[in-house]
Tab-separated table of C-alpha atoms in Angstrom:
chain	number	residue	atom	x	y	z
A	222	UNK	CA	0.000	0.000	0.000
A	223	UNK	CA	1.209	3.512	-0.835
A	224	UNK	CA	2.117	5.399	2.352
A	225	UNK	CA	1.763	9.178	2.337
A	226	UNK	CA	2.815	11.757	4.908
A	227	UNK	CA	1.226	15.197	5.053
A	228	UNK	CA	4.003	17.190	6.723
A	229	UNK	CA	2.751	20.539	8.041
A	230	UNK	CA	5.805	22.286	9.544
A	231	UNK	CA	6.023	25.451	11.663
A	232	UNK	CA	8.821	27.548	13.205
A	233	UNK	CA	9.182	27.503	16.980
A	234	UNK	CA	7.797	30.890	18.038
A	235	UNK	CA	5.855	32.316	20.988
A	236	UNK	CA	2.787	33.304	18.959
A	237	UNK	CA	0.090	31.428	17.102
A	238	UNK	CA	0.604	30.626	13.425
A	239	UNK	CA	-2.223	29.636	11.096
A	240	UNK	CA	-1.613	28.500	7.518
A	241	UNK	CA	-5.350	28.379	6.879
A	242	UNK	CA	-6.163	32.051	7.237
A	243	UNK	CA	-5.355	34.973	4.965
A	244	UNK	CA	-6.391	33.003	1.902
A	245	UNK	CA	-4.004	30.150	2.697
A	246	UNK	CA	-0.903	32.368	2.778
A	247	UNK	CA	-1.137	32.218	6.558
A	248	UNK	CA	-0.968	34.617	9.466
A	249	UNK	CA	1.285	34.742	12.507
A	250	UNK	CA	-0.287	36.609	15.396
A	251	UNK	CA	2.721	38.615	16.547
A	252	UNK	CA	0.589	41.410	18.014
A	253	UNK	CA	3.402	43.603	19.277
A	254	UNK	CA	6.044	44.031	21.942
A	255	UNK	CA	4.216	45.487	24.956
A	256	UNK	CA	3.169	43.481	28.007
A	257	UNK	CA	-0.461	43.440	26.836
A	258	UNK	CA	0.534	42.339	23.333
A	259	UNK	CA	2.515	39.451	24.812
A	260	UNK	CA	-0.458	38.422	26.941
A	261	UNK	CA	-2.723	38.494	23.870
A	262	UNK	CA	-0.224	36.325	21.986
A	263	UNK	CA	-0.277	33.825	24.834
A	264	UNK	CA	-4.081	33.753	25.042
A	265	UNK	CA	-4.592	33.259	21.302
A	266	UNK	CA	-1.814	30.658	20.985
A	267	UNK	CA	-3.461	28.634	23.739
A	268	UNK	CA	-7.007	29.076	22.442
A	269	UNK	CA	-6.931	28.625	18.648
A	270	UNK	CA	-5.165	25.946	16.624
A	271	UNK	CA	-6.165	24.224	13.405
A	272	UNK	CA	-4.403	23.064	10.205
A	273	UNK	CA	-5.039	24.462	6.709
A	274	UNK	CA	-8.352	23.087	5.481
A	275	UNK	CA	-7.047	22.367	1.980
A	276	UNK	CA	-4.514	19.923	3.469
A	277	UNK	CA	-7.225	18.193	5.518
A	278	UNK	CA	-9.338	17.977	2.365
A	279	UNK	CA	-6.386	16.319	0.603
A	280	UNK	CA	-6.180	13.798	3.461
A	281	UNK	CA	-9.844	13.009	2.867
A	282	UNK	CA	-9.350	12.523	-0.867
A	283	UNK	CA	-6.392	10.193	-0.239
A	284	UNK	CA	-8.311	8.181	2.355
A	285	UNK	CA	-11.166	7.820	-0.099
A	286	UNK	CA	-8.675	6.350	-2.591
A	287	UNK	CA	-7.561	3.839	0.087
A	288	UNK	CA	-4.039	5.175	0.631
A	289	UNK	CA	-2.403	5.092	4.058
A	290	UNK	CA	-2.184	8.707	5.201
A	291	UNK	CA	-0.543	10.313	8.212
A	292	UNK	CA	-0.398	13.941	9.306
A	293	UNK	CA	2.519	15.301	11.323
A	294	UNK	CA	4.019	18.653	12.205
A	295	UNK	CA	7.503	17.259	12.799
A	296	UNK	CA	9.367	14.324	11.295
A	297	UNK	CA	13.012	13.366	10.939
A	298	UNK	CA	12.853	9.913	9.353
A	299	UNK	CA	11.006	9.580	6.057
A	300	UNK	CA	12.071	6.006	5.315
A	301	UNK	CA	8.576	4.542	5.692
A	302	UNK	CA	6.851	6.962	3.313
A	303	UNK	CA	6.446	6.774	-0.456
A	304	UNK	CA	5.365	10.407	-0.833
A	305	UNK	CA	5.477	13.538	1.317
A	306	UNK	CA	2.930	16.310	0.782
A	307	UNK	CA	3.730	19.670	2.382
A	308	UNK	CA	1.220	22.528	2.867
A	309	UNK	CA	2.898	25.822	1.982
A	310	UNK	CA	2.617	29.292	3.471
A	311	UNK	CA	4.375	32.614	3.440
A	312	UNK	CA	4.562	32.717	7.262
A	313	UNK	CA	6.471	29.408	7.553
A	314	UNK	CA	8.321	29.610	4.251
A	315	UNK	CA	11.953	29.395	5.381
A	316	UNK	CA	11.073	26.574	7.803
A	317	UNK	CA	9.371	24.699	4.977
A	318	UNK	CA	12.422	25.110	2.739
A	319	UNK	CA	14.724	23.718	5.457
A	320	UNK	CA	12.529	20.629	5.812
A	321	UNK	CA	12.318	20.131	2.042
A	322	UNK	CA	16.106	20.020	1.807
A	323	UNK	CA	16.239	17.337	4.511
A	324	UNK	CA	13.574	15.286	2.718
A	325	UNK	CA	15.440	15.531	-0.583
A	326	UNK	CA	18.631	14.323	1.142
A	327	UNK	CA	16.739	11.143	2.018
A	328	UNK	CA	15.762	10.700	-1.656
A	329	UNK	CA	12.045	11.024	-1.029
A	330	UNK	CA	9.463	12.538	-3.338
A	331	UNK	CA	7.781	15.692	-2.060
A	332	UNK	CA	4.903	17.733	-3.485
A	333	UNK	CA	4.236	21.191	-2.057
A	334	UNK	CA	0.608	22.340	-2.126
A	335	UNK	CA	-1.391	25.437	-1.256
A	336	UNK	CA	-2.000	28.984	-2.478
A	337	UNK	CA	1.421	30.425	-1.644
A	338	UNK	CA	3.465	27.774	-3.461
A	339	UNK	CA	0.938	27.802	-6.280
A	340	UNK	CA	1.568	31.531	-6.825
A	341	UNK	CA	5.264	31.511	-5.865
A	342	UNK	CA	6.721	28.101	-6.806
A	343	UNK	CA	10.359	28.928	-7.572
A	344	UNK	CA	11.968	28.685	-4.128
A	345	UNK	CA	10.263	25.356	-3.434
A	346	UNK	CA	11.352	23.942	-6.778
A	347	UNK	CA	14.913	25.205	-6.271
A	348	UNK	CA	14.994	23.395	-2.906
A	349	UNK	CA	14.158	20.120	-4.664
A	350	UNK	CA	10.382	19.820	-4.325
A	351	UNK	CA	7.634	19.568	-6.909
A	352	UNK	CA	4.889	22.201	-6.718
A	353	UNK	CA	1.217	21.594	-7.422
A	354	UNK	CA	-0.554	24.626	-8.852
A	355	UNK	CA	-4.246	25.084	-8.177
A	356	UNK	CA	-6.604	23.573	-5.617
A	357	UNK	CA	-4.884	20.395	-4.373
A	358	UNK	CA	-8.071	18.546	-3.399
A	359	UNK	CA	-9.187	18.740	-7.026
A	360	UNK	CA	-5.935	17.104	-8.154
A	361	UNK	CA	-5.940	14.281	-5.596
A	362	UNK	CA	-9.698	13.598	-5.780
A	363	UNK	CA	-9.384	10.614	-8.121
A	364	UNK	CA	-5.617	10.359	-8.562
A	365	UNK	CA	-4.009	6.936	-8.856
A	366	UNK	CA	-0.670	7.067	-7.053
A	367	UNK	CA	1.640	4.242	-8.076
A	368	UNK	CA	5.313	3.706	-8.854
A	369	UNK	CA	4.902	5.123	-12.351
A	370	UNK	CA	3.405	8.318	-10.923
A	371	UNK	CA	6.090	8.603	-8.232
A	372	UNK	CA	8.915	8.143	-10.729
A	373	UNK	CA	7.679	10.829	-13.122
A	374	UNK	CA	6.432	13.736	-10.975
A	375	UNK	CA	7.245	16.980	-12.803
A	376	UNK	CA	8.715	19.922	-10.937
A	377	UNK	CA	5.631	22.025	-11.692
A	378	UNK	CA	2.305	20.193	-11.760
A	379	UNK	CA	-0.398	22.082	-13.615
A	380	UNK	CA	-3.837	21.049	-12.387
A	381	UNK	CA	-6.794	21.835	-14.644
A	382	UNK	CA	-9.388	19.690	-12.876
A	383	UNK	CA	-12.285	21.448	-11.199
A	384	UNK	CA	-14.966	19.286	-9.610
A	385	UNK	CA	-18.237	20.494	-8.135
A	386	UNK	CA	-17.798	21.031	-4.394
A	387	UNK	CA	-20.477	18.432	-3.650
A	388	UNK	CA	-18.419	15.790	-5.473
A	389	UNK	CA	-15.430	16.054	-3.150
A	390	UNK	CA	-14.802	13.688	-0.241
A	391	UNK	CA	-15.207	14.690	3.375
A	392	UNK	CA	-12.031	16.259	4.823
A	393	UNK	CA	-9.802	13.742	6.607
A	394	UNK	CA	-10.150	15.146	10.106
A	395	UNK	CA	-9.715	11.686	11.608
A	396	UNK	CA	-6.111	11.765	10.335
A	397	UNK	CA	-5.510	15.113	12.068
A	398	UNK	CA	-7.113	13.972	15.343
A	399	UNK	CA	-4.566	11.141	15.599
A	400	UNK	CA	-1.862	13.823	15.843
A	401	UNK	CA	-3.595	16.575	17.829
A	402	UNK	CA	-7.071	17.982	18.523
A	403	UNK	CA	-7.871	21.286	16.737
A	404	UNK	CA	-9.463	23.926	18.958
A	405	UNK	CA	-11.286	27.232	18.900
A	406	UNK	CA	-12.003	28.139	22.523
A	407	UNK	CA	-13.759	31.366	21.494
A	408	UNK	CA	-16.581	29.126	20.230
A	409	UNK	CA	-16.671	26.734	23.163
A	410	UNK	CA	-14.921	23.780	24.752
A	411	UNK	CA	-14.172	20.622	22.820
A	412	UNK	CA	-12.679	20.101	19.361
A	413	UNK	CA	-13.259	22.547	16.506
A	414	UNK	CA	-12.863	21.880	12.794
A	415	UNK	CA	-12.891	23.983	9.643
A	416	UNK	CA	-15.492	23.665	6.922
A	417	UNK	CA	-16.649	25.663	3.918
A	418	UNK	CA	-20.012	26.212	2.254
A	419	UNK	CA	-18.578	28.168	-0.661
A	420	UNK	CA	-15.367	29.138	-2.432
A	421	UNK	CA	-14.363	32.173	-4.458
A	422	UNK	CA	-14.842	35.904	-3.950
A	423	UNK	CA	-15.865	38.447	-6.628
A	424	UNK	CA	-15.105	41.609	-4.616
A	425	UNK	CA	-12.713	44.164	-6.055
A	426	UNK	CA	-10.422	44.087	-3.012
A	427	UNK	CA	-8.673	41.173	-4.772
A	428	UNK	CA	-6.259	44.029	-5.576
A	429	UNK	CA	-4.520	43.259	-2.243
A	430	UNK	CA	-6.390	40.181	-0.950
A	431	UNK	CA	-4.976	36.700	-1.588
A	432	UNK	CA	-8.194	34.648	-1.379
A	433	UNK	CA	-8.958	34.787	-5.134
A	434	UNK	CA	-5.444	33.632	-6.104
A	435	UNK	CA	-6.385	29.976	-5.758
A	436	UNK	CA	-10.135	29.977	-5.242
A	437	UNK	CA	-10.846	32.418	-8.062
A	438	UNK	CA	-13.353	35.257	-8.205
A	439	UNK	CA	-16.326	33.146	-9.255
A	440	UNK	CA	-18.545	32.017	-6.386
A	441	UNK	CA	-18.904	28.225	-6.102
A	442	UNK	CA	-21.263	26.776	-3.532
A	443	UNK	CA	-21.644	23.495	-1.691
A	444	UNK	CA	-25.261	22.407	-1.273
A	445	UNK	CA	-26.749	23.010	2.196
A	446	UNK	CA	-27.482	19.274	2.448
A	447	UNK	CA	-23.827	18.387	1.799
A	448	UNK	CA	-22.725	20.934	4.416
A	449	UNK	CA	-25.098	19.557	7.049
A	450	UNK	CA	-24.183	15.962	6.217
A	451	UNK	CA	-20.510	16.819	6.702
A	452	UNK	CA	-21.161	18.469	10.058
A	453	UNK	CA	-23.227	15.515	11.271
A	454	UNK	CA	-20.577	13.077	10.061
A	455	UNK	CA	-17.876	14.694	12.206
A	456	UNK	CA	-20.241	15.131	15.132
A	457	UNK	CA	-20.960	11.397	15.081
A	458	UNK	CA	-17.387	10.309	14.336
A	459	UNK	CA	-15.288	12.806	16.334
A	460	UNK	CA	-17.813	14.522	18.672
A	461	UNK	CA	-17.300	17.894	16.992
A	462	UNK	CA	-19.826	20.640	17.764
A	463	UNK	CA	-17.635	23.678	16.967
A	464	UNK	CA	-17.303	24.590	13.276
A	465	UNK	CA	-15.300	27.421	11.703
A	466	UNK	CA	-16.550	28.273	8.231
A	467	UNK	CA	-13.625	29.261	6.012
A	468	UNK	CA	-15.625	30.789	3.153
A	469	UNK	CA	-13.955	34.071	2.097
A	470	UNK	CA	-17.388	35.729	2.466
A	471	UNK	CA	-19.884	33.394	4.106
A	472	UNK	CA	-23.136	35.089	3.104
A	473	UNK	CA	-22.385	36.100	-0.496
A	474	UNK	CA	-25.327	34.084	-1.846
A	475	UNK	CA	-28.257	35.100	0.330
A	476	UNK	CA	-30.618	32.309	-0.737
A	477	UNK	CA	-27.962	29.673	-0.136
A	478	UNK	CA	-27.271	31.158	3.308
A	479	UNK	CA	-30.974	31.212	4.200
A	480	UNK	CA	-31.385	27.557	3.205
A	481	UNK	CA	-28.321	26.512	5.180
A	482	UNK	CA	-29.461	28.411	8.282
A	483	UNK	CA	-32.945	26.855	8.079
A	484	UNK	CA	-31.451	23.362	7.918
A	485	UNK	CA	-29.226	24.099	10.907
A	486	UNK	CA	-32.177	25.463	12.883
A	487	UNK	CA	-34.331	22.417	12.134
A	488	UNK	CA	-31.662	19.835	12.932
A	489	UNK	CA	-31.741	18.198	16.368
A	490	UNK	CA	-27.988	18.721	16.945
A	491	UNK	CA	-27.074	22.307	17.745
A	492	UNK	CA	-23.645	23.528	16.671
A	493	UNK	CA	-21.420	26.470	17.613
A	494	UNK	CA	-20.379	28.292	14.460
A	495	UNK	CA	-17.878	30.979	13.457
A	496	UNK	CA	-18.011	32.713	10.066
A	497	UNK	CA	-16.255	35.523	8.219
A	498	UNK	CA	-18.375	37.826	6.088
A	499	UNK	CA	-18.962	41.365	4.830
A	500	UNK	CA	-21.306	43.642	6.746
A	501	UNK	CA	-23.116	44.701	3.591
A	502	UNK	CA	-24.339	41.094	3.238
A	503	UNK	CA	-26.071	41.124	6.639
A	504	UNK	CA	-29.391	42.671	7.591
A	505	UNK	CA	-31.518	42.277	10.730
A	506	UNK	CA	-33.550	39.371	9.321
A	507	UNK	CA	-30.494	37.366	8.304
A	508	UNK	CA	-28.685	38.201	11.548
A	509	UNK	CA	-31.554	36.788	13.631
A	510	UNK	CA	-31.636	33.651	11.492
A	511	UNK	CA	-27.856	33.234	11.889
A	512	UNK	CA	-28.217	33.463	15.649
A	513	UNK	CA	-30.875	30.737	15.665
A	514	UNK	CA	-28.669	28.585	13.411
A	515	UNK	CA	-25.858	28.570	15.994
A	516	UNK	CA	-23.588	31.312	14.665
A	517	UNK	CA	-21.839	32.681	17.746
A	518	UNK	CA	-18.900	34.592	16.287
A	519	UNK	CA	-18.563	36.676	13.116
A	520	UNK	CA	-15.326	38.118	11.696
A	521	UNK	CA	-15.740	41.315	9.681
A	522	UNK	CA	-13.103	43.441	7.960
A	523	UNK	CA	-13.349	47.140	8.739
A	524	UNK	CA	-9.756	48.009	7.712
A	525	UNK	CA	-10.009	51.808	8.140
A	526	UNK	CA	-12.502	54.536	8.917
A	527	UNK	CA	-11.109	56.910	6.281
A	528	UNK	CA	-13.003	56.945	2.971
A	529	UNK	CA	-10.026	58.164	0.936
A	530	UNK	CA	-7.789	55.407	2.293
A	531	UNK	CA	-10.496	52.851	1.398
A	532	UNK	CA	-10.838	54.219	-2.125
A	533	UNK	CA	-7.095	54.019	-2.692
A	534	UNK	CA	-7.227	50.315	-1.759
A	535	UNK	CA	-10.300	49.447	-3.861
A	536	UNK	CA	-12.078	48.657	-0.606
A	537	UNK	CA	-15.866	48.692	-0.702
A	538	UNK	CA	-17.553	49.053	2.699
A	539	UNK	CA	-20.752	50.129	4.334
A	540	UNK	CA	-20.810	53.714	5.570
A	541	UNK	CA	-19.247	54.084	8.998
A	542	UNK	CA	-22.515	54.823	10.833
A	543	UNK	CA	-24.116	51.740	9.316
A	544	UNK	CA	-21.154	49.560	10.319
A	545	UNK	CA	-21.585	50.685	13.923
A	546	UNK	CA	-25.319	50.047	13.760
A	547	UNK	CA	-24.979	46.548	12.312
A	548	UNK	CA	-22.270	45.419	14.728
A	549	UNK	CA	-24.218	46.688	17.725
A	550	UNK	CA	-27.304	44.840	16.486
A	551	UNK	CA	-25.343	41.589	16.110
A	552	UNK	CA	-23.926	41.893	19.604
A	553	UNK	CA	-27.283	42.835	21.104
A	554	UNK	CA	-28.850	39.599	19.808
A	555	UNK	CA	-25.973	37.547	21.199
A	556	UNK	CA	-23.494	37.180	18.327
A	557	UNK	CA	-19.902	38.142	19.145
A	558	UNK	CA	-18.057	40.178	16.530
A	559	UNK	CA	-14.357	40.352	15.778
A	560	UNK	CA	-13.671	43.548	13.819
A	561	UNK	CA	-10.405	43.647	11.890
A	562	UNK	CA	-8.406	46.801	11.147
A	563	UNK	CA	-5.252	47.468	9.129
A	564	UNK	CA	-2.506	49.844	10.238
A	565	UNK	CA	-0.192	51.350	7.631
A	566	UNK	CA	-2.331	51.164	4.516
A	567	UNK	CA	-0.518	52.905	1.631
A	568	UNK	CA	-2.083	56.343	2.175
A	569	UNK	CA	-2.409	56.058	5.959
A	570	UNK	CA	-1.075	58.876	8.092
A	571	UNK	CA	-0.965	59.276	11.854
A	572	UNK	CA	-4.167	61.280	11.559
A	573	UNK	CA	-6.057	58.538	9.702
A	574	UNK	CA	-4.630	55.936	12.084
A	575	UNK	CA	-5.911	57.747	15.182
A	576	UNK	CA	-9.279	58.288	13.510
A	577	UNK	CA	-9.525	54.547	12.845
A	578	UNK	CA	-8.544	53.708	16.417
A	579	UNK	CA	-11.188	56.114	17.710
A	580	UNK	CA	-13.713	54.516	15.356
A	581	UNK	CA	-12.789	51.023	16.584
A	582	UNK	CA	-13.431	52.063	20.167
A	583	UNK	CA	-16.770	53.553	19.120
A	584	UNK	CA	-17.775	50.287	17.456
A	585	UNK	CA	-16.671	48.425	20.612
A	586	UNK	CA	-16.839	44.945	19.096
A	587	UNK	CA	-16.276	41.907	21.294
A	588	UNK	CA	-12.815	41.471	19.809
A	589	UNK	CA	-10.645	43.741	17.683
A	590	UNK	CA	-7.614	42.842	15.615
A	591	UNK	CA	-5.104	45.420	14.390
A	592	UNK	CA	-2.661	44.162	11.778
A	593	UNK	CA	-0.207	45.767	9.360
A	594	UNK	CA	-0.801	46.253	5.641
A	595	UNK	CA	1.261	43.699	3.706
A	596	UNK	CA	1.645	43.617	-0.106
A	597	UNK	CA	1.627	39.899	-0.862
A	598	UNK	CA	3.570	38.301	-3.728
A	599	UNK	CA	1.064	37.164	-6.331
A	600	UNK	CA	-1.480	39.958	-5.774
A	601	UNK	CA	-1.847	42.837	-8.254
A	602	UNK	CA	-0.668	45.387	-5.699
A	603	UNK	CA	2.638	43.584	-5.142
A	604	UNK	CA	3.975	44.831	-8.474
A	605	UNK	CA	3.758	48.378	-7.111
A	606	UNK	CA	5.831	47.494	-4.040
A	607	UNK	CA	8.266	44.897	-5.360
A	608	UNK	CA	11.146	47.373	-5.420
A	609	UNK	CA	10.237	48.796	-2.004
A	610	UNK	CA	10.362	45.550	-0.003
A	611	UNK	CA	12.719	45.872	2.974
A	612	UNK	CA	13.073	42.230	4.047
A	613	UNK	CA	14.501	39.155	2.366
A	614	UNK	CA	12.629	36.776	4.662
A	615	UNK	CA	9.150	35.629	3.658
A	616	UNK	CA	8.297	34.705	7.254
A	617	UNK	CA	8.326	38.456	7.996
A	618	UNK	CA	5.190	38.759	5.821
A	619	UNK	CA	3.019	37.868	8.800
A	620	UNK	CA	0.643	40.905	8.915
A	621	UNK	CA	2.324	42.365	12.001
A	622	UNK	CA	5.539	43.767	10.533
A	623	UNK	CA	6.111	46.546	8.042
A	624	UNK	CA	7.877	44.902	5.086
A	625	UNK	CA	8.075	47.841	2.658
A	626	UNK	CA	9.136	51.471	2.551
A	627	UNK	CA	6.084	53.421	3.722
A	628	UNK	CA	6.055	57.137	3.025
A	629	UNK	CA	4.680	57.989	6.483
A	630	UNK	CA	5.874	55.226	8.836
A	631	UNK	CA	8.960	53.155	9.570
A	632	UNK	CA	8.903	49.641	11.055
A	633	UNK	CA	9.569	50.835	14.626
A	634	UNK	CA	6.753	53.354	14.461
A	635	UNK	CA	4.361	50.693	13.167
A	636	UNK	CA	5.184	48.379	16.083
A	637	UNK	CA	4.534	51.224	18.520
A	638	UNK	CA	1.192	51.940	16.864
A	639	UNK	CA	0.268	48.256	17.128
A	640	UNK	CA	1.036	48.227	20.839
A	641	UNK	CA	-0.918	51.450	21.285
A	642	UNK	CA	-3.907	50.044	19.380
A	643	UNK	CA	-4.254	46.980	21.586
A	644	UNK	CA	-3.563	48.893	24.792
A	645	UNK	CA	-6.082	51.673	24.124
A	646	UNK	CA	-8.710	49.245	22.841
A	647	UNK	CA	-8.567	46.488	25.432
A	648	UNK	CA	-7.774	48.728	28.409
A	649	UNK	CA	-10.789	50.951	27.820
A	650	UNK	CA	-13.332	50.864	30.639
A	651	UNK	CA	-16.193	50.175	28.218
A	652	UNK	CA	-14.579	47.088	26.721
A	653	UNK	CA	-13.455	45.688	30.081
A	654	UNK	CA	-16.927	46.154	31.558
A	655	UNK	CA	-18.609	44.379	28.625
A	656	UNK	CA	-16.177	41.550	27.906
A	657	UNK	CA	-13.668	40.767	30.637
A	658	UNK	CA	-15.707	37.891	32.110
A	659	UNK	CA	-15.957	36.277	28.675
A	660	UNK	CA	-12.200	36.392	28.091
A	661	UNK	CA	-11.455	35.222	31.623
A	662	UNK	CA	-13.680	32.170	31.141
A	663	UNK	CA	-11.927	31.311	27.844
A	664	UNK	CA	-8.504	31.630	29.408
């Protein structure tokens, strides 16, 4: 039997790293250098941990083809494996390259998968790996892996297959659970797994966003029945009640969202659900339905309060007053909101930064995240910044470091603004009064 290792490697750091988020390029929650920032790093690292969903989906496709599959985050001896598959990321890139070189020394075949390698294959190929372009679950869905395949893997694998989402196998979470138990304590106790109801995002912020690089800009949906069946399957098999939907924008197709919520409401098992969406896709009716369906936490991108800064970034948002109104409504009906802001957007100044911070405190969402604008290789905006990049290390592209020459900020100033953002937000009396008990219970 063909034996396959999915090797998902990470550097040893004191903050949480996720290869699943930020469109599969990954994030590394290095919030800052102050005492509070260090505490936040510790809380998040201990509360949230899950692998990239595309790699778990690949495990499921391989299991369905009756291959022996293991998932590990560390390995030194590859003698017992016929093929190694490595999920890629920008935030673990140098660590991934080091491991590839060790694998090649042992004369083993390795295929690197995921959005970052798909868009930036050269360094992986130069290290001795093959790179699979495109969505890896589509490639492995019905692939016959034998000695002929293993002996003739090209350095760059072009994948043109595109199955309907309903045709794909269930993700191989049982493989992951043999190694560790994914968690999302902000949803509740017990294991948490990732799932998607749709792929693709048509919004014009693809200018700087990496989600469309692999998923595309066309919306593809999984039927509500398939979604529910998948959730029930992992509830029965692994006792999972916490689900994190990884759709770029969960509620893009309103009718699909309504049908899914109705099925969740009518099912006897009640789940705890986290989604990421755009505020302009939520109204009071849908918000109430989401609450009944088990949605407890919603991530929304605010980015900035300044209209000119938004326009420069091709960012389309609700008006500021409406954003405040919608978030307050969500929280009033019992849905927590994590609002996400970006410091150091190309036309940001200290004035626009302080206006955004003031706006964030006015919104007073359950959680707030302040990260640093990062021009990612592969996005249209990167071409404008390619000659202004100030680091040679891809792992610095983690959303919390300034990696280019900004006309108004330097890297030290940005780190100070990050620390200030978290301190002023989470040390405000209003936020502490509303949310401290919740955070204390999670911790």
